[in-house]
């Protein structure tokens, strides 16, 4: 591996100028922002991310970090010390003197990077390989300060390049994810000096997943609003980011978050964007919490995966709130007698789903239906159709990979499905669309 000391030192044509605030150590800015954030909200501790490490690329990133650490071995500290010397912060008075006399040209160099600069610090040019190595070796707050300074400099020097450069945005956010720096992730994504550096949906998805994992749901919504203002790649509704937002709305579980979720889904569908099943089930569960079972049914009808375990359980609860017990019994009988060809998870019913149906039946005082429901419960148990997970656990189960709105086990039978009866909810809610100017769905 080439050493930084072996590379030529060339002058910059336009050395970067940092404001006094940006010359301060970055972790000091982070601590100040963190204290303000903690005063504004006290989030519930969350230990579950919404996406797996594999789907976020964290496993490969950690492997790469370990590989680079092993390659450097005992030379790690010497390498980091030399990098710190080249990129130390510039005092304001020295910066003014340096910028007045800079008129020499700069030349592109090896490794897809531009040249290095004088040894005064932040004006040094950043090599792609050096920034990669710093990201892999970064551990302490001082290392993070160094990495952010290099990212700013790299972002400035590559704006005028006509050839492609390495995309560091997702890599940098993965670093902050590994080091558990949610406040810093928010700061760098909103940093004006890093404009264009994080123009990838995956950068925001990783940061939002970290915030979700930490229980900072309001920050998830705020970061999403910031991302929408950037108009990345001409879309405001990236699928995985929308799922995180709808999940955050479900966790917040207020009237405001409910209206925000409905508005988001309505706008996404009006623009032709697909809302993934995970996001729809989050919002349907939130609708049930808000005592709006009809809207929950319409939300669930927006997905093609009508037999997915979460969709089915939420639909059964909504039917019980609508006193549609004949439809409930029909679904339970079909699971007991007809769903032997499905994979195990698709034919399961959560115990808390049955408990909520039983509770609603007791309120009605319908002895005959209660007896029939008890018989169906026993049959479900004997057929191993009961899930040990709660609905909330199913909703918060991390996504293994990027979802597609399909249902493989039923794909071969899709053309042969019988049509539901005209009175069934699935018939009346077959092809819903969103109305303009209202947070409701209508059926077509």
Short mmCIF file of C-alpha atoms in Angstrom, two decimals:
data_model
loop_
_atom_site.label_atom_id
_atom_site.label_comp_id
_atom_site.label_asym_id
_atom_site.label_seq_id
_atom_site.Cartn_x
_atom_site.Cartn_y
_atom_site.Cartn_z
CA UNK A 1 0.00 0.00 0.00
CA UNK A 2 1.38 3.33 -1.06
CA UNK A 3 2.33 5.75 1.67
CA UNK A 4 1.16 9.35 1.64
CA UNK A 5 4.75 10.47 2.09
CA UNK A 6 5.68 8.98 -1.29
CA UNK A 7 3.27 11.23 -3.16
CA UNK A 8 4.23 14.64 -4.62
CA UNK A 9 3.12 17.80 -2.86
CA UNK A 10 1.66 20.32 -5.31
CA UNK A 11 0.09 23.71 -4.76
CA UNK A 12 -3.63 24.34 -5.03
CA UNK A 13 -5.06 26.84 -7.46
CA UNK A 14 -7.91 27.87 -5.16
CA UNK A 15 -7.35 26.82 -1.55
CA UNK A 16 -10.54 26.29 0.45
CA UNK A 17 -11.64 28.92 2.92
CA UNK A 18 -13.39 27.71 6.02
CA UNK A 19 -15.47 29.88 8.29
CA UNK A 20 -14.38 30.10 11.94
CA UNK A 21 -17.29 27.87 12.89
CA UNK A 22 -16.16 25.20 10.43
CA UNK A 23 -12.58 25.43 11.63
CA UNK A 24 -13.69 24.27 15.06
CA UNK A 25 -13.40 20.55 15.85
CA UNK A 26 -16.38 18.82 14.34
CA UNK A 27 -17.14 16.72 17.39
CA UNK A 28 -17.35 19.97 19.39
CA UNK A 29 -20.10 21.15 17.04
CA UNK A 30 -21.71 17.73 17.41
CA UNK A 31 -21.71 17.93 21.22
CA UNK A 32 -23.32 21.37 21.11
CA UNK A 33 -26.02 20.19 18.71
CA UNK A 34 -26.51 16.99 20.71
CA UNK A 35 -27.17 18.91 23.92
CA UNK A 36 -29.77 21.07 22.15
CA UNK A 37 -31.42 18.00 20.63
CA UNK A 38 -31.61 16.25 24.00
CA UNK A 39 -33.32 19.30 25.48
CA UNK A 40 -35.90 19.31 22.70
CA UNK A 41 -36.79 15.62 22.81
CA UNK A 42 -36.20 12.63 25.02
CA UNK A 43 -36.63 9.66 22.69
CA UNK A 44 -37.63 6.21 23.79
CA UNK A 45 -34.66 3.87 23.57
CA UNK A 46 -34.95 1.69 20.50
CA UNK A 47 -32.78 -1.33 19.88
CA UNK A 48 -34.23 -2.47 16.56
CA UNK A 49 -33.29 -1.13 13.17
CA UNK A 50 -35.81 -1.34 10.35
CA UNK A 51 -33.29 -2.72 7.85
CA UNK A 52 -30.80 -5.52 8.33
CA UNK A 53 -27.07 -4.89 8.26
CA UNK A 54 -26.85 -6.77 4.96
CA UNK A 55 -29.47 -4.63 3.23
CA UNK A 56 -27.64 -1.46 4.33
CA UNK A 57 -24.25 -2.79 3.22
CA UNK A 58 -22.95 -2.68 6.78
CA UNK A 59 -21.55 -6.20 6.73
CA UNK A 60 -19.32 -5.53 3.71
CA UNK A 61 -18.30 -2.17 5.15
CA UNK A 62 -17.20 -3.71 8.45
CA UNK A 63 -15.29 -6.42 6.58
CA UNK A 64 -13.47 -3.76 4.56
CA UNK A 65 -12.57 -1.83 7.72
CA UNK A 66 -11.10 -4.94 9.31
CA UNK A 67 -9.19 -5.75 6.13
CA UNK A 68 -7.62 -2.28 5.93
CA UNK A 69 -6.74 -2.31 9.65
CA UNK A 70 -4.98 -5.63 9.18
CA UNK A 71 -3.07 -4.31 6.17
CA UNK A 72 -1.79 -1.28 8.05
CA UNK A 73 -1.02 -3.16 11.25
CA UNK A 74 1.38 -1.21 13.48
CA UNK A 75 1.74 1.52 10.82
CA UNK A 76 -1.81 2.74 11.42
CA UNK A 77 -0.89 5.44 13.96
CA UNK A 78 1.99 6.71 11.85
CA UNK A 79 -0.27 6.98 8.80
CA UNK A 80 -3.00 8.78 10.75
CA UNK A 81 -0.47 11.16 12.32
CA UNK A 82 0.89 12.11 8.92
CA UNK A 83 -2.62 12.66 7.55
CA UNK A 84 -3.45 14.86 10.56
CA UNK A 85 -0.36 16.93 9.86
CA UNK A 86 -1.41 17.53 6.27
CA UNK A 87 -5.02 18.33 7.15
CA UNK A 88 -4.81 20.12 10.46
CA UNK A 89 -7.23 23.08 10.86
CA UNK A 90 -5.96 26.46 9.66
CA UNK A 91 -6.07 29.38 12.13
CA UNK A 92 -8.00 32.34 10.72
CA UNK A 93 -5.02 34.71 10.54
CA UNK A 94 -2.84 32.18 8.73
CA UNK A 95 -5.68 31.36 6.35
CA UNK A 96 -5.94 35.01 5.24
CA UNK A 97 -2.21 35.17 4.52
CA UNK A 98 -2.31 31.88 2.60
CA UNK A 99 -5.26 32.77 0.39
CA UNK A 100 -3.74 36.10 -0.63
CA UNK A 101 -0.71 34.53 -2.28
CA UNK A 102 -2.16 31.45 -3.93
CA UNK A 103 -1.91 31.61 -7.72
CA UNK A 104 -0.13 28.43 -8.76
CA UNK A 105 -1.82 25.70 -10.85
CA UNK A 106 -2.86 22.27 -9.70
CA UNK A 107 -2.52 18.97 -11.56
CA UNK A 108 -4.45 15.74 -11.33
CA UNK A 109 -2.53 12.82 -9.86
CA UNK A 110 -2.78 9.04 -9.29
CA UNK A 111 -5.60 7.00 -7.71
CA UNK A 112 -8.35 9.11 -9.22
CA UNK A 113 -7.41 12.01 -6.94
CA UNK A 114 -6.07 15.47 -7.42
CA UNK A 115 -2.77 16.72 -6.07
CA UNK A 116 -1.76 17.30 -2.48
CA UNK A 117 -1.05 20.81 -1.34
CA UNK A 118 1.12 22.77 1.01
CA UNK A 119 1.56 21.44 4.51
CA UNK A 120 -0.40 24.27 6.08
CA UNK A 121 -3.31 21.91 6.65
CA UNK A 122 -6.87 22.07 5.38
CA UNK A 123 -5.83 23.28 1.90
CA UNK A 124 -4.08 19.98 1.12
CA UNK A 125 -5.56 18.01 -1.74
CA UNK A 126 -7.28 14.76 -0.84
CA UNK A 127 -6.39 11.50 -2.55
CA UNK A 128 -9.25 9.06 -3.01
CA UNK A 129 -7.26 6.18 -1.52
CA UNK A 130 -6.25 8.25 1.50
CA UNK A 131 -9.85 9.14 2.27
CA UNK A 132 -10.85 5.50 1.86
CA UNK A 133 -8.15 4.47 4.31
CA UNK A 134 -9.07 7.17 6.84
CA UNK A 135 -12.70 6.03 6.75
CA UNK A 136 -11.56 2.47 7.41
CA UNK A 137 -9.19 3.46 10.24
CA UNK A 138 -11.39 6.12 11.86
CA UNK A 139 -12.18 5.41 15.54
CA UNK A 140 -11.95 8.45 17.84
CA UNK A 141 -13.57 11.90 17.81
CA UNK A 142 -10.29 13.36 16.55
CA UNK A 143 -10.35 10.85 13.70
CA UNK A 144 -13.91 11.94 12.88
CA UNK A 145 -12.85 15.62 12.83
CA UNK A 146 -10.09 14.72 10.41
CA UNK A 147 -12.40 12.65 8.23
CA UNK A 148 -14.99 15.46 7.95
CA UNK A 149 -12.32 18.01 7.01
CA UNK A 150 -11.06 15.68 4.30
CA UNK A 151 -14.60 15.08 3.04
CA UNK A 152 -15.19 18.82 2.74
CA UNK A 153 -11.94 19.33 0.91
CA UNK A 154 -12.55 16.33 -1.35
CA UNK A 155 -16.03 17.59 -2.16
CA UNK A 156 -14.71 21.02 -3.14
CA UNK A 157 -11.83 19.79 -5.24
CA UNK A 158 -13.96 17.30 -7.22
CA UNK A 159 -16.72 19.73 -8.21
CA UNK A 160 -14.75 20.84 -11.27
CA UNK A 161 -13.59 17.37 -12.30
CA UNK A 162 -14.93 16.06 -15.60
CA UNK A 163 -14.31 12.42 -14.80
CA UNK A 164 -16.12 10.23 -12.30
CA UNK A 165 -14.97 10.03 -8.71
CA UNK A 166 -15.54 7.49 -5.97
CA UNK A 167 -18.95 7.94 -4.30
CA UNK A 168 -18.14 8.48 -0.63
CA UNK A 169 -21.60 9.49 0.64
CA UNK A 170 -22.97 6.08 1.70
CA UNK A 171 -19.53 5.00 2.94
CA UNK A 172 -19.26 8.04 5.21
CA UNK A 173 -22.74 7.49 6.67
CA UNK A 174 -21.96 3.80 7.25
CA UNK A 175 -18.94 4.94 9.25
CA UNK A 176 -21.14 7.14 11.45
CA UNK A 177 -23.60 4.26 11.80
CA UNK A 178 -20.84 1.93 13.01
CA UNK A 179 -19.48 4.57 15.41
CA UNK A 180 -23.02 5.38 16.64
CA UNK A 181 -22.98 9.08 15.75
CA UNK A 182 -26.60 9.99 14.85
CA UNK A 183 -26.17 13.73 15.55
CA UNK A 184 -23.11 13.92 13.34
CA UNK A 185 -24.95 12.05 10.58
CA UNK A 186 -27.64 14.74 10.61
CA UNK A 187 -25.03 17.52 10.59
CA UNK A 188 -23.00 16.27 7.65
CA UNK A 189 -26.12 15.60 5.58
CA UNK A 190 -27.18 19.22 6.13
CA UNK A 191 -23.68 20.73 5.86
CA UNK A 192 -23.59 23.33 3.02
CA UNK A 193 -19.90 22.54 2.42
CA UNK A 194 -20.86 18.94 1.69
CA UNK A 195 -23.61 19.82 -0.79
CA UNK A 196 -23.64 17.15 -3.49
CA UNK A 197 -21.52 14.77 -1.41
CA UNK A 198 -24.58 12.85 -0.17
CA UNK A 199 -26.71 12.93 -3.32
CA UNK A 200 -27.68 9.28 -2.93
CA UNK A 201 -30.87 7.86 -1.44
CA UNK A 202 -28.84 5.19 0.33
CA UNK A 203 -27.00 7.85 2.35
CA UNK A 204 -30.29 9.13 3.73
CA UNK A 205 -31.70 5.65 4.20
CA UNK A 206 -28.73 4.57 6.33
CA UNK A 207 -28.86 7.74 8.44
CA UNK A 208 -32.63 7.48 8.90
CA UNK A 209 -32.30 3.83 9.90
CA UNK A 210 -29.75 4.83 12.55
CA UNK A 211 -32.14 7.47 13.89
CA UNK A 212 -34.99 4.95 13.86
CA UNK A 213 -32.83 2.48 15.74
CA UNK A 214 -32.10 5.14 18.38
CA UNK A 215 -35.80 5.94 18.76
CA UNK A 216 -35.41 9.44 17.31
CA UNK A 217 -38.52 9.33 15.17
CA UNK A 218 -39.02 13.10 14.91
CA UNK A 219 -35.51 13.37 13.49
CA UNK A 220 -36.40 10.72 10.90
CA UNK A 221 -39.25 12.91 9.67
CA UNK A 222 -37.11 16.04 9.74
CA UNK A 223 -34.29 14.43 7.75
CA UNK A 224 -36.78 13.14 5.20
CA UNK A 225 -38.16 16.65 4.73
CA UNK A 226 -34.62 17.90 4.16
CA UNK A 227 -34.02 15.14 1.59
CA UNK A 228 -37.22 16.05 -0.28
CA UNK A 229 -36.03 19.63 -0.62
CA UNK A 230 -32.89 18.38 -2.39
CA UNK A 231 -34.95 16.82 -5.21
CA UNK A 232 -32.45 13.99 -5.61
CA UNK A 233 -32.72 12.26 -8.98
CA UNK A 234 -36.02 14.00 -9.62
CA UNK A 235 -38.05 12.08 -7.04
CA UNK A 236 -39.33 12.87 -3.57
CA UNK A 237 -40.51 9.38 -2.65
CA UNK A 238 -37.63 6.87 -2.53
CA UNK A 239 -39.23 3.61 -1.45
CA UNK A 240 -37.00 2.61 1.44
CA UNK A 241 -36.89 6.11 2.92
CA UNK A 242 -40.69 6.29 2.75
CA UNK A 243 -40.90 3.02 4.70
CA UNK A 244 -38.70 4.51 7.43
CA UNK A 245 -40.87 7.63 7.59
CA UNK A 246 -44.10 5.63 7.85
CA UNK A 247 -42.50 3.42 10.50
CA UNK A 248 -41.54 6.52 12.47
CA UNK A 249 -45.11 7.84 12.18
CA UNK A 250 -46.39 4.52 13.57
CA UNK A 251 -43.98 4.72 16.50
CA UNK A 252 -44.90 8.34 17.28
CA UNK A 253 -48.61 7.37 17.08
CA UNK A 254 -50.18 10.82 17.33
CA UNK A 255 -52.92 12.44 15.30
CA UNK A 256 -50.31 14.65 13.65
CA UNK A 257 -48.07 11.74 12.66
CA UNK A 258 -51.13 9.87 11.38
CA UNK A 259 -52.14 12.76 9.13
CA UNK A 260 -48.52 13.11 7.98
CA UNK A 261 -48.42 9.43 6.98
CA UNK A 262 -51.72 9.63 5.07
CA UNK A 263 -50.62 12.76 3.25
CA UNK A 264 -47.32 11.13 2.30
CA UNK A 265 -49.03 8.04 0.87
CA UNK A 266 -51.56 10.14 -1.01
CA UNK A 267 -48.86 12.34 -2.58
CA UNK A 268 -46.69 9.33 -3.43
CA UNK A 269 -49.52 7.56 -5.23
CA UNK A 270 -50.58 10.72 -7.04
CA UNK A 271 -47.03 11.01 -8.39
CA UNK A 272 -47.01 7.37 -9.47
CA UNK A 273 -44.56 6.22 -6.78
CA UNK A 274 -44.93 2.77 -5.25
CA UNK A 275 -45.42 2.55 -1.49
CA UNK A 276 -44.02 -0.74 -0.24
CA UNK A 277 -46.08 -3.21 1.75
CA UNK A 278 -44.07 -2.53 4.89
CA UNK A 279 -45.03 1.14 4.85
CA UNK A 280 -48.68 0.37 4.14
CA UNK A 281 -48.92 -2.04 7.08
CA UNK A 282 -47.32 0.52 9.40
CA UNK A 283 -49.93 3.07 8.37
CA UNK A 284 -52.80 0.57 8.55
CA UNK A 285 -51.77 -0.36 12.10
CA UNK A 286 -51.64 3.34 12.94
CA UNK A 287 -55.15 3.76 11.47
CA UNK A 288 -56.39 1.00 13.78
CA UNK A 289 -54.77 2.79 16.72
CA UNK A 290 -56.68 5.90 15.64
CA UNK A 291 -59.93 3.87 15.55
CA UNK A 292 -60.33 4.12 11.78
CA UNK A 293 -60.73 0.49 10.63
CA UNK A 294 -62.29 1.42 7.27
CA UNK A 295 -59.24 3.42 6.30
CA UNK A 296 -57.01 0.59 7.55
CA UNK A 297 -58.84 -1.78 5.18
CA UNK A 298 -58.32 0.56 2.25
CA UNK A 299 -54.63 0.94 3.02
CA UNK A 300 -54.18 -2.83 3.15
CA UNK A 301 -55.98 -3.16 -0.19
CA UNK A 302 -53.23 -1.11 -1.83
CA UNK A 303 -50.79 -4.02 -1.69
CA UNK A 304 -50.88 -7.09 -3.92
CA UNK A 305 -49.61 -9.22 -1.02
CA UNK A 306 -53.03 -9.77 0.54
CA UNK A 307 -52.00 -13.10 2.07
CA UNK A 308 -48.86 -11.82 3.77
CA UNK A 309 -48.98 -12.55 7.49
CA UNK A 310 -48.95 -8.91 8.64
CA UNK A 311 -51.55 -7.86 6.07
CA UNK A 312 -53.88 -10.72 6.99
CA UNK A 313 -53.66 -10.13 10.74
CA UNK A 314 -54.29 -6.40 10.46
CA UNK A 315 -57.18 -7.06 8.09
CA UNK A 316 -58.79 -9.49 10.55
CA UNK A 317 -58.58 -6.91 13.34
CA UNK A 318 -60.10 -4.25 11.10
CA UNK A 319 -62.94 -6.62 10.14
CA UNK A 320 -63.68 -7.26 13.81
CA UNK A 321 -63.99 -3.51 14.43
CA UNK A 322 -66.42 -3.36 11.51
CA UNK A 323 -68.47 -6.30 12.88
CA UNK A 324 -67.69 -8.34 9.75
CA UNK A 325 -67.40 -11.63 11.66
CA UNK A 326 -68.66 -13.82 8.81
CA UNK A 327 -65.73 -12.60 6.73
CA UNK A 328 -63.38 -13.34 9.64
CA UNK A 329 -64.70 -16.89 9.96
CA UNK A 330 -64.35 -17.38 6.20
CA UNK A 331 -60.65 -16.37 6.34
CA UNK A 332 -59.95 -18.59 9.36
CA UNK A 333 -61.65 -21.59 7.72
CA UNK A 334 -59.64 -21.09 4.54
CA UNK A 335 -56.42 -21.09 6.58
CA UNK A 336 -57.39 -24.29 8.35
CA UNK A 337 -58.57 -26.20 5.26
CA UNK A 338 -57.04 -24.69 2.12
CA UNK A 339 -53.71 -23.04 2.84
CA UNK A 340 -51.56 -26.16 3.16
CA UNK A 341 -49.66 -25.20 -0.02
CA UNK A 342 -48.42 -21.92 1.44
CA UNK A 343 -45.14 -21.44 3.27
CA UNK A 344 -45.44 -21.69 7.04
CA UNK A 345 -45.36 -17.97 7.86
CA UNK A 346 -48.15 -17.03 5.44
CA UNK A 347 -50.75 -19.24 7.13
CA UNK A 348 -50.13 -18.04 10.68
CA UNK A 349 -52.39 -15.92 12.86
CA UNK A 350 -51.03 -13.94 15.80
CA UNK A 351 -52.43 -14.74 19.22
CA UNK A 352 -52.99 -11.07 19.96
CA UNK A 353 -55.09 -10.86 16.77
CA UNK A 354 -57.36 -13.61 18.08
CA UNK A 355 -57.46 -11.96 21.50
CA UNK A 356 -58.63 -8.68 20.02
CA UNK A 357 -61.31 -10.41 17.93
CA UNK A 358 -62.46 -12.35 21.01
CA UNK A 359 -62.63 -9.14 23.03
CA UNK A 360 -64.78 -7.42 20.40
CA UNK A 361 -67.09 -10.46 20.25
CA UNK A 362 -67.51 -10.43 24.02
CA UNK A 363 -68.52 -6.78 23.89
CA UNK A 364 -71.33 -7.71 21.49
CA UNK A 365 -72.48 -10.56 23.73
CA UNK A 366 -72.99 -12.91 20.77
CA UNK A 367 -72.82 -16.35 22.43
CA UNK A 368 -73.29 -18.34 19.22
CA UNK A 369 -70.46 -16.58 17.39
CA UNK A 370 -68.23 -16.80 20.46
CA UNK A 371 -68.68 -20.57 20.49
CA UNK A 372 -67.90 -20.85 16.78
CA UNK A 373 -64.85 -18.63 17.17
CA UNK A 374 -63.55 -20.80 20.03
CA UNK A 375 -63.84 -23.87 17.80
CA UNK A 376 -61.87 -22.13 15.05
CA UNK A 377 -59.21 -21.10 17.58
CA UNK A 378 -58.74 -24.73 18.64
CA UNK A 379 -58.47 -25.83 15.02
CA UNK A 380 -55.85 -23.16 14.31
CA UNK A 381 -53.82 -24.33 17.30
CA UNK A 382 -54.06 -27.99 16.32
CA UNK A 383 -52.95 -27.15 12.78
CA UNK A 384 -49.93 -25.13 13.99
CA UNK A 385 -51.31 -21.96 12.46
CA UNK A 386 -50.63 -19.72 15.47
CA UNK A 387 -47.66 -17.36 15.41
CA UNK A 388 -45.58 -16.76 18.52
CA UNK A 389 -44.94 -13.17 17.41
CA UNK A 390 -47.14 -10.19 18.15
CA UNK A 391 -48.32 -7.85 15.41
CA UNK A 392 -45.97 -5.16 16.70
CA UNK A 393 -43.04 -7.57 16.47
CA UNK A 394 -44.00 -8.47 12.90
CA UNK A 395 -44.25 -4.81 11.94
CA UNK A 396 -40.82 -4.06 13.39
CA UNK A 397 -39.13 -7.13 11.94
CA UNK A 398 -36.08 -5.86 9.98
CA UNK A 399 -36.37 -6.04 6.22
CA UNK A 400 -33.96 -8.61 4.81
CA UNK A 401 -33.70 -7.00 1.39
CA UNK A 402 -35.32 -4.37 -0.78
CA UNK A 403 -38.96 -5.34 -1.09
CA UNK A 404 -40.87 -5.98 -4.27
CA UNK A 405 -44.65 -5.77 -4.31
CA UNK A 406 -45.15 -9.40 -5.28
CA UNK A 407 -46.22 -12.58 -3.54
CA UNK A 408 -44.20 -15.51 -4.97
CA UNK A 409 -46.19 -18.33 -3.28
CA UNK A 410 -49.41 -17.11 -4.92
CA UNK A 411 -47.95 -15.94 -8.23
CA UNK A 412 -48.75 -19.18 -10.02
CA UNK A 413 -52.36 -19.06 -8.82
CA UNK A 414 -52.99 -15.38 -9.51
CA UNK A 415 -54.84 -15.93 -12.80
CA UNK A 416 -57.08 -18.58 -11.23
CA UNK A 417 -58.23 -16.83 -8.07
CA UNK A 418 -61.97 -16.74 -7.66
CA UNK A 419 -63.60 -13.36 -7.40
CA UNK A 420 -64.85 -12.39 -3.94
CA UNK A 421 -68.52 -11.94 -3.26
CA UNK A 422 -69.86 -8.43 -3.90
CA UNK A 423 -70.41 -7.90 -0.17
CA UNK A 424 -66.88 -8.84 0.89
CA UNK A 425 -64.44 -6.04 1.84
CA UNK A 426 -61.87 -7.28 -0.67
CA UNK A 427 -64.37 -6.67 -3.46
CA UNK A 428 -65.36 -3.19 -2.41
CA UNK A 429 -61.77 -2.23 -1.73
CA UNK A 430 -60.17 -3.84 -4.77
CA UNK A 431 -58.70 -0.84 -6.56
CA UNK A 432 -58.59 2.16 -4.25
CA UNK A 433 -57.23 5.52 -5.27
CA UNK A 434 -56.49 8.63 -3.29
CA UNK A 435 -58.63 11.71 -3.38
CA UNK A 436 -57.26 15.18 -3.95
CA UNK A 437 -57.16 17.54 -1.03
CA UNK A 438 -58.27 15.14 1.69
CA UNK A 439 -56.59 12.59 3.91
CA UNK A 440 -58.97 9.81 2.90
CA UNK A 441 -59.04 7.02 0.36
CA UNK A 442 -61.93 6.22 -1.95
CA UNK A 443 -62.67 3.01 -3.77
CA UNK A 444 -63.01 2.61 -7.49
#
